């Protein structure tokens, strides 16, 4: 089946307290998605309009159709960026102010990723518009970006065993992008905060883009363990621009260049199953806290629920055995004495986990 970024979500199982804010954010997401399609079409046309302005030379420069369209598009880009950023802020607030169900929190995490993708796409269009406004007669470069849209991390798993779920990478393109690209390749990158450096080979780490720009890694695995140290994966490809305008502007073809995704969330590759408890505790502390600051209890509880579901290989959207409210409340009272904040990462004991 062909993949797309979804703009519709089933909210039938969402609790009343979370339904209204999630409905509002989903509406924003649909609007942003539709506006991105509109912007792409208009960006593709604006260069020809600007060039026609130079030929007709009617009226003042600011009053010509190309200048008017350019200002409107840049303004539209700013509005879309602000809407996506506001939605992302609201989603993070929601995760910190309500005890969300497992499915609700998974949806919040998904929407945060999607809003980030929208923001990166509009930034590509803004780069194209800025270039066209400055150099209207030159060929527009191919602005491209790889983004991770689906990942099972953070989690720990055995070396040489495939990840339980796929990793999906999306290629974002501009309205003028014309290129050839190698298959997308995965590589391990050491966690920036780690002092210990690991070298791991990636198995099944190459995927080809489909017609919608998605690269799906279905059986990603790693050759060795990471010695209980969190690492990340990054995706890359080499791009060669295709000149379709007969060398407009007298330009020489550009050399091939690499593009990279952001780093994935951290994970640990184990060599023995008895490393599971310790490594899951390391990952929980790494992802639940921001630096050394305490975490709001509600955000910590939501993250703990999500982490346990991931760690026990359950489907985040339909978990078979999430933590019950009574269990989370017991942890809150017995370990944190009902505090409004969970302790900092440095002070936190390894969280309670459910063995796989």
mmCIF file of C-alpha atoms in Angstrom:
data_model
loop_
_atom_site.group_PDB
_atom_site.id
_atom_site.type_symbol
_atom_site.label_atom_id
_atom_site.label_comp_id
_atom_site.label_asym_id
_atom_site.label_seq_id
_atom_site.Cartn_x
_atom_site.Cartn_y
_atom_site.Cartn_z
ATOM 1 C CA UNK A 1 0.000 0.000 0.000
ATOM 2 C CA UNK A 2 1.131 3.547 -0.713
ATOM 3 C CA UNK A 3 2.158 5.572 2.330
ATOM 4 C CA UNK A 4 1.125 9.119 3.117
ATOM 5 C CA UNK A 5 1.284 11.406 6.131
ATOM 6 C CA UNK A 6 -2.153 10.935 7.690
ATOM 7 C CA UNK A 7 -4.305 13.998 8.341
ATOM 8 C CA UNK A 8 -7.243 12.044 9.845
ATOM 9 C CA UNK A 9 -7.260 10.276 13.207
ATOM 10 C CA UNK A 10 -9.783 8.152 15.092
ATOM 11 C CA UNK A 11 -10.652 9.922 18.343
ATOM 12 C CA UNK A 12 -13.514 7.612 19.313
ATOM 13 C CA UNK A 13 -11.570 6.100 22.207
ATOM 14 C CA UNK A 14 -10.260 9.401 23.570
ATOM 15 C CA UNK A 15 -11.455 10.491 27.016
ATOM 16 C CA UNK A 16 -13.572 13.634 27.386
ATOM 17 C CA UNK A 17 -10.782 15.610 29.059
ATOM 18 C CA UNK A 18 -8.415 15.096 26.122
ATOM 19 C CA UNK A 19 -10.917 14.979 23.249
ATOM 20 C CA UNK A 20 -11.495 18.715 22.740
ATOM 21 C CA UNK A 21 -7.825 19.791 22.663
ATOM 22 C CA UNK A 22 -6.927 16.842 20.431
ATOM 23 C CA UNK A 23 -9.827 17.599 18.087
ATOM 24 C CA UNK A 24 -8.668 21.207 17.792
ATOM 25 C CA UNK A 25 -5.098 20.153 17.061
ATOM 26 C CA UNK A 26 -6.245 17.580 14.473
ATOM 27 C CA UNK A 27 -8.241 20.327 12.731
ATOM 28 C CA UNK A 28 -5.097 22.485 12.662
ATOM 29 C CA UNK A 29 -3.189 19.532 11.218
ATOM 30 C CA UNK A 30 -5.709 19.063 8.402
ATOM 31 C CA UNK A 31 -5.625 22.781 7.606
ATOM 32 C CA UNK A 32 -1.824 22.877 7.568
ATOM 33 C CA UNK A 33 -1.663 19.784 5.330
ATOM 34 C CA UNK A 34 -4.077 21.353 2.812
ATOM 35 C CA UNK A 35 -2.226 24.675 2.878
ATOM 36 C CA UNK A 36 1.093 22.947 2.197
ATOM 37 C CA UNK A 37 -0.329 21.523 -1.019
ATOM 38 C CA UNK A 38 -1.591 24.985 -1.974
ATOM 39 C CA UNK A 39 1.769 26.602 -1.206
ATOM 40 C CA UNK A 40 3.634 23.992 -3.287
ATOM 41 C CA UNK A 41 1.532 24.828 -6.356
ATOM 42 C CA UNK A 42 1.963 28.572 -5.920
ATOM 43 C CA UNK A 43 5.708 28.337 -5.264
ATOM 44 C CA UNK A 44 6.041 26.374 -8.505
ATOM 45 C CA UNK A 45 4.376 29.281 -10.364
ATOM 46 C CA UNK A 46 5.933 32.315 -8.688
ATOM 47 C CA UNK A 47 9.221 32.274 -10.613
ATOM 48 C CA UNK A 48 7.467 32.467 -13.986
ATOM 49 C CA UNK A 49 5.312 35.350 -12.713
ATOM 50 C CA UNK A 50 8.401 37.240 -11.522
ATOM 51 C CA UNK A 51 10.124 36.735 -14.870
ATOM 52 C CA UNK A 52 7.017 37.997 -16.669
ATOM 53 C CA UNK A 53 7.108 41.105 -14.438
ATOM 54 C CA UNK A 54 10.609 41.854 -15.722
ATOM 55 C CA UNK A 55 9.409 41.614 -19.322
ATOM 56 C CA UNK A 56 6.228 43.677 -18.924
ATOM 57 C CA UNK A 57 7.851 46.242 -16.623
ATOM 58 C CA UNK A 58 4.434 47.730 -15.775
ATOM 59 C CA UNK A 59 3.806 49.730 -12.595
ATOM 60 C CA UNK A 60 6.165 49.941 -9.626
ATOM 61 C CA UNK A 61 8.206 46.910 -8.625
ATOM 62 C CA UNK A 62 6.165 46.358 -5.444
ATOM 63 C CA UNK A 63 2.839 46.470 -7.319
ATOM 64 C CA UNK A 64 3.666 43.879 -9.977
ATOM 65 C CA UNK A 65 1.915 40.470 -9.762
ATOM 66 C CA UNK A 66 5.103 38.571 -8.983
ATOM 67 C CA UNK A 67 6.003 40.808 -6.035
ATOM 68 C CA UNK A 68 2.456 40.646 -4.686
ATOM 69 C CA UNK A 69 2.396 36.846 -4.975
ATOM 70 C CA UNK A 70 5.831 36.562 -3.343
ATOM 71 C CA UNK A 71 4.743 38.636 -0.330
ATOM 72 C CA UNK A 72 1.542 36.630 0.009
ATOM 73 C CA UNK A 73 3.416 33.317 -0.095
ATOM 74 C CA UNK A 74 6.008 34.375 2.476
ATOM 75 C CA UNK A 75 3.205 35.577 4.733
ATOM 76 C CA UNK A 76 1.377 32.277 4.268
ATOM 77 C CA UNK A 77 4.555 30.383 5.155
ATOM 78 C CA UNK A 78 4.866 32.404 8.375
ATOM 79 C CA UNK A 79 1.250 31.648 9.315
ATOM 80 C CA UNK A 80 1.675 27.913 8.693
ATOM 81 C CA UNK A 81 4.907 27.826 10.696
ATOM 82 C CA UNK A 82 3.206 29.622 13.592
ATOM 83 C CA UNK A 83 0.208 27.255 13.495
ATOM 84 C CA UNK A 84 2.408 24.132 13.540
ATOM 85 C CA UNK A 85 4.568 25.558 16.353
ATOM 86 C CA UNK A 86 1.500 26.519 18.406
ATOM 87 C CA UNK A 87 0.040 23.031 17.962
ATOM 88 C CA UNK A 88 3.311 21.447 19.078
ATOM 89 C CA UNK A 89 3.393 23.644 22.199
ATOM 90 C CA UNK A 90 -0.230 22.715 22.989
ATOM 91 C CA UNK A 91 0.546 19.009 22.565
ATOM 92 C CA UNK A 92 3.471 19.207 24.993
ATOM 93 C CA UNK A 93 1.294 21.071 27.487
ATOM 94 C CA UNK A 94 -1.363 18.385 27.135
ATOM 95 C CA UNK A 95 1.199 15.680 27.913
ATOM 96 C CA UNK A 96 2.248 17.568 31.056
ATOM 97 C CA UNK A 97 -1.182 18.546 32.374
ATOM 98 C CA UNK A 98 -3.350 15.414 31.957
ATOM 99 C CA UNK A 99 -2.990 11.727 32.785
ATOM 100 C CA UNK A 100 -3.466 10.410 29.291
ATOM 101 C CA UNK A 101 -4.426 6.919 28.306
ATOM 102 C CA UNK A 102 -1.811 4.859 26.496
ATOM 103 C CA UNK A 103 -3.473 5.345 23.112
ATOM 104 C CA UNK A 104 -3.959 9.069 23.743
ATOM 105 C CA UNK A 105 -0.316 9.601 24.600
ATOM 106 C CA UNK A 106 0.775 7.641 21.519
ATOM 107 C CA UNK A 107 -1.423 9.953 19.424
ATOM 108 C CA UNK A 108 0.089 13.028 21.085
ATOM 109 C CA UNK A 109 3.604 11.769 20.324
ATOM 110 C CA UNK A 110 2.612 11.063 16.712
ATOM 111 C CA UNK A 111 1.088 14.513 16.259
ATOM 112 C CA UNK A 112 4.199 16.183 17.655
ATOM 113 C CA UNK A 113 6.288 14.388 15.018
ATOM 114 C CA UNK A 114 3.804 15.323 12.277
ATOM 115 C CA UNK A 115 3.795 19.015 13.222
ATOM 116 C CA UNK A 116 7.585 18.952 13.125
ATOM 117 C CA UNK A 117 7.477 17.463 9.616
ATOM 118 C CA UNK A 118 5.070 20.199 8.483
ATOM 119 C CA UNK A 119 7.384 22.877 9.890
ATOM 120 C CA UNK A 120 10.367 21.421 8.025
ATOM 121 C CA UNK A 121 8.397 21.238 4.775
ATOM 122 C CA UNK A 122 7.333 24.877 4.957
ATOM 123 C CA UNK A 123 10.931 25.833 5.710
ATOM 124 C CA UNK A 124 11.964 24.219 2.402
ATOM 125 C CA UNK A 125 9.378 26.303 0.554
ATOM 126 C CA UNK A 126 10.594 29.438 2.345
ATOM 127 C CA UNK A 127 14.171 28.717 1.221
ATOM 128 C CA UNK A 128 12.978 28.376 -2.377
ATOM 129 C CA UNK A 129 11.065 31.649 -2.202
ATOM 130 C CA UNK A 130 14.045 33.472 -0.706
ATOM 131 C CA UNK A 131 16.295 32.158 -3.467
ATOM 132 C CA UNK A 132 13.821 33.088 -6.225
ATOM 133 C CA UNK A 133 13.330 36.581 -4.849
ATOM 134 C CA UNK A 134 17.120 37.111 -4.833
ATOM 135 C CA UNK A 135 18.012 35.272 -8.062
ATOM 136 C CA UNK A 136 14.864 35.077 -10.219
ATOM 137 C CA UNK A 137 16.717 34.096 -13.405
ATOM 138 C CA UNK A 138 18.826 31.290 -11.928
ATOM 139 C CA UNK A 139 17.884 27.637 -11.609
ATOM 140 C CA UNK A 140 16.453 26.950 -8.159
ATOM 141 C CA UNK A 141 18.551 24.415 -6.188
ATOM 142 C CA UNK A 142 16.992 21.202 -4.950
ATOM 143 C CA UNK A 143 16.213 21.762 -1.284
ATOM 144 C CA UNK A 144 15.727 18.346 0.324
ATOM 145 C CA UNK A 145 15.527 16.871 3.803
ATOM 146 C CA UNK A 146 15.186 13.392 5.282
ATOM 147 C CA UNK A 147 12.990 13.077 8.368
ATOM 148 C CA UNK A 148 12.183 10.106 10.598
ATOM 149 C CA UNK A 149 8.395 9.772 10.793
ATOM 150 C CA UNK A 150 8.059 6.377 12.523
ATOM 151 C CA UNK A 151 10.468 4.738 14.965
ATOM 152 C CA UNK A 152 10.163 2.202 17.821
ATOM 153 C CA UNK A 153 12.732 3.963 20.004
ATOM 154 C CA UNK A 154 13.586 4.423 22.831
ATOM 155 C CA UNK A 155 13.951 0.709 23.524
ATOM 156 C CA UNK A 156 16.513 -2.007 24.135
ATOM 157 C CA UNK A 157 16.742 -5.156 22.031
ATOM 158 C CA UNK A 158 19.116 -8.013 21.227
ATOM 159 C CA UNK A 159 21.862 -7.721 18.645
ATOM 160 C CA UNK A 160 21.317 -9.451 15.294
ATOM 161 C CA UNK A 161 17.560 -9.544 15.931
ATOM 162 C CA UNK A 162 15.286 -7.394 13.788
ATOM 163 C CA UNK A 163 13.470 -4.515 15.407
ATOM 164 C CA UNK A 164 9.899 -5.460 16.357
ATOM 165 C CA UNK A 165 8.440 -2.645 14.230
ATOM 166 C CA UNK A 166 9.568 -0.776 11.146
ATOM 167 C CA UNK A 167 11.422 2.511 10.903
ATOM 168 C CA UNK A 168 10.033 4.896 8.279
ATOM 169 C CA UNK A 169 11.941 7.814 6.774
ATOM 170 C CA UNK A 170 10.326 10.499 4.609
ATOM 171 C CA UNK A 171 12.046 12.639 1.966
ATOM 172 C CA UNK A 172 10.792 16.226 1.927
ATOM 173 C CA UNK A 173 11.220 18.055 -1.380
ATOM 174 C CA UNK A 174 10.745 21.552 -2.706
ATOM 175 C CA UNK A 175 8.521 22.667 -5.567
ATOM 176 C CA UNK A 176 11.561 22.892 -7.881
ATOM 177 C CA UNK A 177 13.452 19.794 -6.735
ATOM 178 C CA UNK A 178 14.857 17.773 -9.631
ATOM 179 C CA UNK A 179 17.346 15.096 -8.632
ATOM 180 C CA UNK A 180 18.564 11.528 -8.637
ATOM 181 C CA UNK A 181 19.202 9.904 -5.290
ATOM 182 C CA UNK A 182 20.878 6.790 -3.975
ATOM 183 C CA UNK A 183 18.946 4.439 -1.691
ATOM 184 C CA UNK A 184 18.643 5.628 1.909
ATOM 185 C CA UNK A 185 21.241 4.152 4.274
ATOM 186 C CA UNK A 186 21.152 3.787 8.060
ATOM 187 C CA UNK A 187 24.203 4.355 10.241
ATOM 188 C CA UNK A 188 24.782 4.287 13.992
ATOM 189 C CA UNK A 189 25.749 7.565 15.629
ATOM 190 C CA UNK A 190 26.913 7.745 19.221
ATOM 191 C CA UNK A 191 24.652 9.637 21.583
ATOM 192 C CA UNK A 192 26.000 13.209 21.829
ATOM 193 C CA UNK A 193 25.913 13.092 25.632
ATOM 194 C CA UNK A 194 27.785 9.780 25.887
ATOM 195 C CA UNK A 195 31.494 9.691 26.687
ATOM 196 C CA UNK A 196 31.788 6.075 25.504
ATOM 197 C CA UNK A 197 31.966 5.651 21.724
ATOM 198 C CA UNK A 198 30.603 2.508 20.092
ATOM 199 C CA UNK A 199 31.020 1.104 16.580
ATOM 200 C CA UNK A 200 28.074 -0.946 15.337
ATOM 201 C CA UNK A 201 27.379 -2.187 11.831
ATOM 202 C CA UNK A 202 23.774 -1.888 10.663
ATOM 203 C CA UNK A 203 22.172 -4.974 9.114
ATOM 204 C CA UNK A 204 19.369 -4.575 6.543
ATOM 205 C CA UNK A 205 20.160 -0.889 6.679
ATOM 206 C CA UNK A 206 19.398 0.139 3.075
ATOM 207 C CA UNK A 207 15.964 1.036 1.663
ATOM 208 C CA UNK A 208 14.694 2.559 -1.581
ATOM 209 C CA UNK A 209 12.220 5.443 -1.647
ATOM 210 C CA UNK A 210 8.712 4.617 -2.833
ATOM 211 C CA UNK A 211 6.702 6.878 -5.126
ATOM 212 C CA UNK A 212 5.536 9.006 -2.183
ATOM 213 C CA UNK A 213 9.047 9.552 -0.867
ATOM 214 C CA UNK A 214 9.008 7.015 1.993
ATOM 215 C CA UNK A 215 11.871 4.627 2.784
ATOM 216 C CA UNK A 216 10.755 1.724 4.991
ATOM 217 C CA UNK A 217 13.264 -0.272 7.058
ATOM 218 C CA UNK A 218 11.361 -3.427 8.010
ATOM 219 C CA UNK A 219 14.116 -5.631 9.451
ATOM 220 C CA UNK A 220 16.705 -3.239 10.863
ATOM 221 C CA UNK A 221 19.212 -4.917 13.193
ATOM 222 C CA UNK A 222 22.744 -4.419 14.495
ATOM 223 C CA UNK A 223 25.872 -6.560 14.377
ATOM 224 C CA UNK A 224 27.050 -6.176 17.986
ATOM 225 C CA UNK A 225 25.875 -4.841 21.315
ATOM 226 C CA UNK A 226 26.346 -1.245 22.413
ATOM 227 C CA UNK A 227 27.708 -2.264 25.846
ATOM 228 C CA UNK A 228 24.654 -0.927 27.657
ATOM 229 C CA UNK A 229 25.353 2.554 26.257
ATOM 230 C CA UNK A 230 22.566 4.402 24.391
ATOM 231 C CA UNK A 231 23.222 5.098 20.704
ATOM 232 C CA UNK A 232 21.209 6.611 17.861
ATOM 233 C CA UNK A 233 20.657 5.880 14.208
ATOM 234 C CA UNK A 234 20.783 8.436 11.402
ATOM 235 C CA UNK A 235 19.726 8.070 7.772
ATOM 236 C CA UNK A 236 21.495 9.488 4.744
ATOM 237 C CA UNK A 237 21.542 9.451 0.956
ATOM 238 C CA UNK A 238 23.621 11.000 -1.803
ATOM 239 C CA UNK A 239 21.851 13.366 -4.179
ATOM 240 C CA UNK A 240 22.740 14.470 -7.694
ATOM 241 C CA UNK A 241 20.740 17.325 -9.162
ATOM 242 C CA UNK A 242 19.196 16.864 -12.596
ATOM 243 C CA UNK A 243 19.401 19.952 -14.817
ATOM 244 C CA UNK A 244 16.054 20.231 -16.620
ATOM 245 C CA UNK A 245 16.332 23.804 -17.883
ATOM 246 C CA UNK A 246 19.148 23.430 -20.354
ATOM 247 C CA UNK A 247 21.698 24.882 -17.970
ATOM 248 C CA UNK A 248 19.710 28.054 -17.279
ATOM 249 C CA UNK A 249 21.870 30.945 -16.247
ATOM 250 C CA UNK A 250 24.994 29.298 -17.621
ATOM 251 C CA UNK A 251 25.394 27.193 -14.481
ATOM 252 C CA UNK A 252 27.567 24.110 -14.331
ATOM 253 C CA UNK A 253 25.919 20.987 -12.868
ATOM 254 C CA UNK A 254 26.384 20.839 -9.124
ATOM 255 C CA UNK A 255 28.409 17.974 -7.627
ATOM 256 C CA UNK A 256 26.649 15.207 -5.742
ATOM 257 C CA UNK A 257 25.997 16.009 -2.100
ATOM 258 C CA UNK A 258 24.794 14.089 0.972
ATOM 259 C CA UNK A 259 21.606 14.710 2.925
ATOM 260 C CA UNK A 260 20.965 13.473 6.466
ATOM 261 C CA UNK A 261 18.043 12.898 8.777
ATOM 262 C CA UNK A 262 17.960 14.027 12.374
ATOM 263 C CA UNK A 263 19.156 11.521 14.986
ATOM 264 C CA UNK A 264 16.669 8.912 16.113
ATOM 265 C CA UNK A 265 15.663 8.637 19.734
ATOM 266 C CA UNK A 266 18.202 6.639 21.783
ATOM 267 C CA UNK A 267 18.288 2.853 22.007
ATOM 268 C CA UNK A 268 20.516 0.160 23.472
ATOM 269 C CA UNK A 269 21.613 -2.996 21.668
ATOM 270 C CA UNK A 270 21.985 -5.859 24.166
ATOM 271 C CA UNK A 271 24.147 -8.961 23.977
ATOM 272 C CA UNK A 272 22.351 -10.743 26.867
ATOM 273 C CA UNK A 273 18.726 -10.617 27.986
ATOM 274 C CA UNK A 274 19.869 -10.065 31.571
ATOM 275 C CA UNK A 275 20.914 -6.538 30.525
ATOM 276 C CA UNK A 276 17.277 -5.609 29.869
ATOM 277 C CA UNK A 277 16.332 -4.171 33.290
ATOM 278 C CA UNK A 278 19.400 -1.954 33.546
ATOM 279 C CA UNK A 279 19.263 -0.684 29.974
ATOM 280 C CA UNK A 280 15.548 0.118 30.149
ATOM 281 C CA UNK A 281 16.216 2.131 33.304
ATOM 282 C CA UNK A 282 18.960 4.061 31.516
ATOM 283 C CA UNK A 283 16.659 4.825 28.570
ATOM 284 C CA UNK A 284 13.765 5.812 30.831
ATOM 285 C CA UNK A 285 15.906 8.337 32.693
ATOM 286 C CA UNK A 286 17.314 9.619 29.412
ATOM 287 C CA UNK A 287 13.904 10.264 27.825
ATOM 288 C CA UNK A 288 11.724 11.213 30.812
ATOM 289 C CA UNK A 289 13.858 14.128 32.005
ATOM 290 C CA UNK A 290 15.230 17.257 30.381
ATOM 291 C CA UNK A 291 18.787 17.614 31.620
ATOM 292 C CA UNK A 292 18.948 17.642 35.426
ATOM 293 C CA UNK A 293 15.537 19.289 35.917
ATOM 294 C CA UNK A 294 12.719 17.428 37.684
ATOM 295 C CA UNK A 295 9.830 16.298 35.497
ATOM 296 C CA UNK A 296 6.181 17.216 36.173
ATOM 297 C CA UNK A 297 4.524 14.139 37.633
ATOM 298 C CA UNK A 298 1.820 13.898 34.968
ATOM 299 C CA UNK A 299 4.336 14.061 32.123
ATOM 300 C CA UNK A 300 6.519 11.495 33.903
ATOM 301 C CA UNK A 301 3.530 9.173 34.392
ATOM 302 C CA UNK A 302 2.567 9.459 30.713
ATOM 303 C CA UNK A 303 6.142 8.810 29.614
ATOM 304 C CA UNK A 304 6.443 5.856 32.001
ATOM 305 C CA UNK A 305 3.289 4.284 30.574
ATOM 306 C CA UNK A 306 4.545 4.801 27.008
ATOM 307 C CA UNK A 307 8.001 3.459 27.869
ATOM 308 C CA UNK A 308 6.675 0.299 29.530
ATOM 309 C CA UNK A 309 4.454 -0.424 26.520
ATOM 310 C CA UNK A 310 7.410 0.021 24.143
ATOM 311 C CA UNK A 311 9.749 -1.989 26.372
ATOM 312 C CA UNK A 312 7.317 -4.908 26.554
ATOM 313 C CA UNK A 313 6.902 -4.970 22.748
ATOM 314 C CA UNK A 314 3.244 -3.932 22.727
ATOM 315 C CA UNK A 315 1.490 -1.889 20.064
ATOM 316 C CA UNK A 316 1.447 1.689 21.374
ATOM 317 C CA UNK A 317 -1.851 2.365 19.599
ATOM 318 C CA UNK A 318 -3.576 -0.744 20.971
ATOM 319 C CA UNK A 319 -1.639 -2.068 23.983
ATOM 320 C CA UNK A 320 -2.761 -5.446 25.318
ATOM 321 C CA UNK A 321 -1.616 -4.765 28.893
ATOM 322 C CA UNK A 322 -0.924 -1.124 29.755
ATOM 323 C CA UNK A 323 -0.223 -0.065 33.311
ATOM 324 C CA UNK A 324 -3.512 0.395 35.148
ATOM 325 C CA UNK A 325 -4.304 3.666 36.901
ATOM 326 C CA UNK A 326 -4.100 1.874 40.254
ATOM 327 C CA UNK A 327 -0.529 0.770 39.492
ATOM 328 C CA UNK A 328 0.581 4.241 38.439
ATOM 329 C CA UNK A 329 -1.133 5.798 41.467
ATOM 330 C CA UNK A 330 0.571 3.250 43.734
ATOM 331 C CA UNK A 331 3.959 4.235 42.288
ATOM 332 C CA UNK A 332 3.112 7.906 42.806
ATOM 333 C CA UNK A 333 2.179 7.430 46.454
ATOM 334 C CA UNK A 334 4.671 4.756 47.493
ATOM 335 C CA UNK A 335 7.772 6.031 45.684
ATOM 336 C CA UNK A 336 7.168 9.773 45.281
ATOM 337 C CA UNK A 337 4.772 10.412 48.209
ATOM 338 C CA UNK A 338 2.314 12.144 45.910
ATOM 339 C CA UNK A 339 4.778 14.827 44.814
ATOM 340 C CA UNK A 340 3.907 17.131 41.930
ATOM 341 C CA UNK A 341 7.297 16.424 40.346
ATOM 342 C CA UNK A 342 9.298 13.295 39.736
ATOM 343 C CA UNK A 343 12.915 13.550 40.913
ATOM 344 C CA UNK A 344 15.646 14.594 38.524
ATOM 345 C CA UNK A 345 17.321 12.045 36.279
ATOM 346 C CA UNK A 346 20.393 12.022 38.517
ATOM 347 C CA UNK A 347 18.314 11.210 41.605
ATOM 348 C CA UNK A 348 15.737 8.901 40.045
ATOM 349 C CA UNK A 349 15.919 5.208 40.773
ATOM 350 C CA UNK A 350 15.387 2.864 37.808
ATOM 351 C CA UNK A 351 11.627 2.852 37.134
ATOM 352 C CA UNK A 352 9.410 -0.121 37.753
ATOM 353 C CA UNK A 353 9.251 -2.261 34.638
ATOM 354 C CA UNK A 354 7.304 -5.268 33.420
ATOM 355 C CA UNK A 355 9.466 -8.134 32.242
ATOM 356 C CA UNK A 356 8.841 -9.182 28.658
#
